Amino acid sequence: MSLVPQGSVLGPCLFLFYTNDIAVGLSSTVRLFADDTLLYLTVQNNNDAELLQHDLDMLCQWEATWLMEFHPDKCEVISVTRKKNPISYPYHIHGHHLKHVNYVKYLGVHITSDLRWDKHIDNICSRANSSLGFIRRNVNIGNPRVKGLAYQSYVRPVLEYSPTVWDPYTVGSIKKIESVQRRAARFTLGRYRRTSSVNAMLTRLNWEPLASRRHAARLLMFYKIHYGLVATPMPLDIKLHPLPTRVENSLAYHIPPSSCDYHLYFPPHCS
């Protein structure tokens, strides 16, 4: 990619053309976003683990052919499983053993090995509170409208990045996220007394609960998946009722029972 100025309009397109064949011949699934590469495979035995390592070797061959280079120090391995003794395999790139971790950050979302979102929620709440503190220190005006716009522009987007993936179902996590908006409401209206009702402030500002906004985002994503507007397969099976009933319509989906919370509360199930 030499002689292409960084930041040019043509640069990203040329990079995509250059790396478009990276997944050819691989048994694993590859996800690409800019220069981030994610490789994953269901590993049920050592043969599957060896197959995954074979795909890593093929990626090394690809980079050698096209004069690209992966950085082993930036590559990590995470096993998403409920097994007490998961399969452990020494994956490597260029002879460098890849580090096994309990969580990774992928495209701004923290993914843990047990698929719980506590770490991600703690992270975004910390960042959102820091942004809110920055606004409180620098927006020294009494106009509630300007303060509200500052919150909606710089703080709330941090709390609402990719919510259809990590939307929590536990009361503690929901309250932790809502507490950021409640502090923002006090700042916006300048009411810090204990006797002041935050619920009344939210009503006056016409700010709906963040949980309701995440629910609406889930429904919107479900609509897009159902009608094929996004490249995401529907994980549920449609019931295909010949005629609508009093409680279900012809487009009702079958919700399979599950004893695992992270499966039972998977966004399409609870939309």
Coordinates of C-alpha atoms in Angstrom, one line a residue:
M1 CA 0.0 0.0 0.0
S2 CA 2.9 2.3 -0.6
L3 CA 2.5 5.7 -2.3
V4 CA -1.1 6.0 -0.9
P5 CA -1.4 9.1 1.3
Q6 CA -2.7 8.4 4.8
G7 CA -6.2 9.8 5.3
S8 CA -7.0 9.8 1.6
V9 CA -10.5 8.8 0.3
L10 CA -9.0 6.1 -2.0
G11 CA -6.9 4.5 0.7
P12 CA -9.6 2.5 2.5
C13 CA -11.0 1.2 -0.7
L14 CA -7.6 0.0 -1.9
F15 CA -6.9 -1.6 1.5
L16 CA -10.2 -3.5 1.3
F17 CA -9.3 -4.7 -2.3
Y18 CA -5.9 -5.7 -1.1
T19 CA -7.2 -7.8 1.9
N20 CA -10.4 -9.1 0.4
D21 CA -9.1 -12.7 -0.2
I22 CA -7.7 -13.2 3.3
A23 CA -10.4 -15.7 4.2
V24 CA -10.2 -17.9 1.1
G25 CA -9.6 -21.5 2.0
L26 CA -10.1 -21.1 5.7
S27 CA -12.4 -23.4 7.7
S28 CA -12.9 -20.7 10.5
T29 CA -15.1 -17.7 10.2
V30 CA -13.3 -14.4 9.6
R31 CA -14.6 -11.0 10.5
L32 CA -12.8 -7.9 9.2
F33 CA -13.1 -4.3 10.1
A34 CA -10.5 -2.0 8.8
D35 CA -7.2 -3.5 9.9
D36 CA -8.8 -5.6 12.7
T37 CA -9.1 -9.3 12.0
L38 CA -11.2 -11.7 14.1
L39 CA -11.0 -15.5 13.6
Y40 CA -13.2 -18.0 15.4
L41 CA -14.3 -21.6 15.3
T42 CA -16.3 -24.0 17.4
V43 CA -13.7 -26.2 19.2
Q44 CA -15.1 -29.4 20.6
N45 CA -11.9 -31.6 20.5
N46 CA -8.2 -31.4 19.7
N47 CA -8.9 -31.9 16.0
D48 CA -10.9 -28.7 15.9
A49 CA -8.1 -26.9 17.8
E50 CA -5.5 -28.2 15.2
L51 CA -7.8 -27.0 12.4
L52 CA -7.9 -23.6 13.9
Q53 CA -4.1 -23.6 14.2
H54 CA -4.0 -24.7 10.5
D55 CA -6.0 -21.6 9.6
L56 CA -3.6 -19.4 11.5
D57 CA -0.8 -21.0 9.5
M58 CA -2.6 -20.2 6.3
L59 CA -3.0 -16.6 7.4
C60 CA 0.8 -16.5 7.9
Q61 CA 1.2 -17.7 4.4
W62 CA -1.2 -15.1 3.1
E63 CA 0.7 -12.3 4.8
A64 CA 4.0 -13.6 3.4
T65 CA 2.5 -13.7 -0.1
W66 CA 1.1 -10.2 0.1
L67 CA 3.9 -8.6 2.1
M68 CA 1.6 -7.9 5.1
E69 CA 2.4 -8.7 8.7
F70 CA 0.4 -9.6 11.8
H71 CA 1.7 -8.5 15.2
P72 CA 1.7 -11.5 17.5
D73 CA 2.0 -9.3 20.6
K74 CA -1.4 -7.8 19.6
C75 CA -3.0 -11.1 19.0
E76 CA -4.9 -12.9 21.8
V77 CA -7.0 -16.1 22.3
I78 CA -10.2 -16.3 24.2
S79 CA -12.3 -19.4 24.8
V80 CA -16.0 -18.7 25.2
T81 CA -17.2 -21.7 27.1
R82 CA -19.0 -22.9 30.3
K83 CA -16.8 -26.0 30.7
K84 CA -14.8 -26.2 33.9
N85 CA -11.9 -27.7 31.9
P86 CA -12.0 -26.3 28.4
I87 CA -9.7 -27.5 25.7
S88 CA -6.3 -25.7 26.0
Y89 CA -4.2 -25.6 22.9
P90 CA -0.9 -23.7 22.4
Y91 CA -1.9 -21.5 19.4
H92 CA 1.0 -19.7 17.8
I93 CA 1.9 -17.3 15.0
H94 CA 5.5 -17.2 13.7
G95 CA 6.5 -19.4 16.6
H96 CA 5.1 -16.8 19.1
H97 CA 2.7 -18.4 21.5
L98 CA -0.5 -16.4 21.7
K99 CA -1.7 -15.3 25.1
H100 CA -4.9 -16.8 26.5
V101 CA -7.1 -14.1 28.1
N102 CA -10.4 -14.0 30.0
Y103 CA -11.7 -11.0 28.1
V104 CA -11.0 -9.0 24.9
K105 CA -12.0 -5.6 23.6
Y106 CA -13.4 -5.9 20.1
L107 CA -14.7 -2.9 18.2
G108 CA -15.2 -1.1 21.5
V109 CA -17.1 -3.9 23.3
H110 CA -15.5 -6.0 26.1
I111 CA -16.3 -9.7 25.5
T112 CA -15.6 -12.1 28.4
S113 CA -15.1 -15.8 28.4
D114 CA -18.4 -16.3 30.2
L115 CA -20.3 -13.8 28.1
R116 CA -21.2 -11.6 31.0
W117 CA -21.2 -7.9 30.5
D118 CA -20.4 -6.6 33.9
K119 CA -16.9 -5.5 32.8
H120 CA -18.1 -3.7 29.7
I121 CA -20.8 -1.9 31.7
D122 CA -18.3 -0.9 34.4
N123 CA -16.1 0.5 31.6
I124 CA -18.7 2.5 29.8
C125 CA -20.1 3.9 33.1
S126 CA -16.7 5.0 34.1
R127 CA -16.0 6.7 30.8
A128 CA -19.5 8.3 30.8
N129 CA -19.0 9.7 34.3
S130 CA -15.6 11.1 33.3
S131 CA -17.2 12.8 30.3
L132 CA -20.0 14.2 32.5
G133 CA -17.4 15.5 35.0
F134 CA -15.5 17.2 32.1
I135 CA -18.7 18.9 31.0
R136 CA -19.6 20.0 34.6
R137 CA -16.1 21.6 34.9
N138 CA -16.2 23.4 31.5
V139 CA -19.8 24.3 30.7
N140 CA -20.2 27.1 33.2
I141 CA -23.6 28.4 32.0
G142 CA -27.1 28.2 33.4
N143 CA -28.9 27.3 30.2
P144 CA -30.5 23.9 30.8
R145 CA -30.9 23.4 27.0
V146 CA -27.2 23.8 26.3
K147 CA -26.3 21.5 29.2
G148 CA -28.8 18.9 28.0
L149 CA -27.4 19.0 24.5
A150 CA -23.9 18.5 25.9
Y151 CA -25.0 15.4 27.8
Q152 CA -26.8 14.0 24.8
S153 CA -23.8 14.7 22.5
Y154 CA -20.9 13.5 24.6
V155 CA -22.2 11.3 27.4
R156 CA -25.2 9.4 26.3
P157 CA -23.6 8.0 23.1
V158 CA -21.0 6.3 25.4
L159 CA -23.8 4.5 27.2
E160 CA -25.6 3.5 24.0
Y161 CA -22.8 2.2 21.8
S162 CA -23.9 -1.2 20.4
P163 CA -26.5 -1.8 23.1
T164 CA -28.2 -4.6 21.2
V165 CA -25.2 -6.8 22.0
W166 CA -24.8 -6.2 25.8
D167 CA -28.2 -4.9 27.0
P168 CA -28.2 -6.0 30.7
Y169 CA -31.1 -7.8 32.4
T170 CA -29.9 -7.6 36.0
V171 CA -31.3 -4.8 38.2
G172 CA -27.9 -3.8 39.5
S173 CA -26.4 -3.2 36.0
I174 CA -29.5 -1.4 34.8
K175 CA -29.4 1.0 37.8
K176 CA -25.7 1.6 37.3
I177 CA -26.3 2.8 33.8
E178 CA -29.4 4.9 34.8
S179 CA -27.4 6.5 37.6
V180 CA -25.3 8.4 35.0
Q181 CA -28.3 9.9 33.4
R182 CA -29.8 10.8 36.8
R183 CA -26.6 12.7 37.7
A184 CA -26.8 14.4 34.3
A185 CA -30.3 15.5 35.0
R186 CA -29.2 17.1 38.3
F187 CA -26.4 18.9 36.5
T188 CA -28.7 20.1 33.7
L189 CA -31.2 21.7 36.0
G190 CA -28.8 22.6 38.7
R191 CA -30.7 20.8 41.4
Y192 CA -28.4 19.0 43.9
R193 CA -30.6 18.9 47.0
R194 CA -31.5 15.5 48.4
T195 CA -35.1 16.5 48.6
S196 CA -35.2 17.2 44.8
S197 CA -36.9 14.5 42.8
V198 CA -34.8 13.2 40.0
N199 CA -37.8 11.4 38.5
A200 CA -39.5 14.8 38.2
M201 CA -36.4 16.3 36.6
L202 CA -36.3 13.5 34.0
T203 CA -40.0 14.1 33.2
R204 CA -39.4 17.8 32.8
L205 CA -36.4 17.2 30.5
N206 CA -38.4 14.6 28.6
W207 CA -35.6 12.0 29.0
E208 CA -36.9 8.5 28.8
P209 CA -35.1 5.8 30.7
L210 CA -32.0 4.4 29.0
A211 CA -33.5 0.9 29.4
S212 CA -36.5 1.9 27.3
R213 CA -34.2 3.3 24.6
R214 CA -32.2 0.1 24.5
H215 CA -35.4 -1.9 24.3
A216 CA -36.4 0.2 21.2
A217 CA -33.0 -0.4 19.7
R218 CA -33.4 -4.1 20.1
L219 CA -36.8 -4.0 18.4
L220 CA -35.4 -2.0 15.6
M221 CA -32.5 -4.5 15.1
F222 CA -35.0 -7.4 15.3
Y223 CA -37.0 -5.8 12.5
K224 CA -33.9 -5.4 10.4
I225 CA -32.9 -9.0 10.9
H226 CA -36.4 -10.3 10.2
Y227 CA -36.6 -8.4 6.9
G228 CA -33.0 -9.1 5.8
L229 CA -31.9 -5.4 6.1
V230 CA -28.7 -6.4 7.9
A231 CA -26.2 -9.2 7.2
T232 CA -27.2 -11.1 10.4
P233 CA -29.0 -14.5 10.3
M234 CA -32.1 -14.9 12.4
P235 CA -31.2 -17.2 15.4
L236 CA -34.8 -18.1 16.0
D237 CA -37.3 -20.3 14.1
I238 CA -40.6 -18.8 12.9
K239 CA -43.7 -20.8 14.0
L240 CA -45.4 -20.3 10.6
H241 CA -49.0 -20.2 11.9
P242 CA -51.4 -20.6 8.9
L243 CA -53.8 -18.1 10.6
P244 CA -53.2 -15.5 13.3
T245 CA -54.6 -16.3 16.8
R246 CA -55.6 -14.1 19.6
V247 CA -52.2 -14.1 21.2
E248 CA -49.9 -14.7 18.2
N249 CA -49.7 -13.6 14.6
S250 CA -48.5 -15.4 11.5
L251 CA -45.0 -14.0 12.0
A252 CA -44.5 -15.3 15.6
Y253 CA -41.2 -16.9 16.4
H254 CA -40.5 -19.9 18.6
I255 CA -38.6 -19.0 21.7
P256 CA -36.6 -22.1 22.9
P257 CA -36.4 -22.7 26.6
S258 CA -32.9 -22.3 28.2
S259 CA -31.3 -22.7 31.6
C260 CA -28.5 -20.3 30.7
D261 CA -29.1 -16.7 31.5
Y262 CA -26.8 -15.4 28.8
H263 CA -28.8 -17.5 26.2
L264 CA -32.2 -16.9 27.7
Y265 CA -31.7 -13.1 27.7
F266 CA -29.9 -13.0 24.3
P267 CA -31.4 -9.9 22.6
P268 CA -33.5 -11.7 20.0
H269 CA -35.1 -13.8 22.7
C270 CA -36.2 -10.9 24.9
S271 CA -37.1 -8.4 22.2

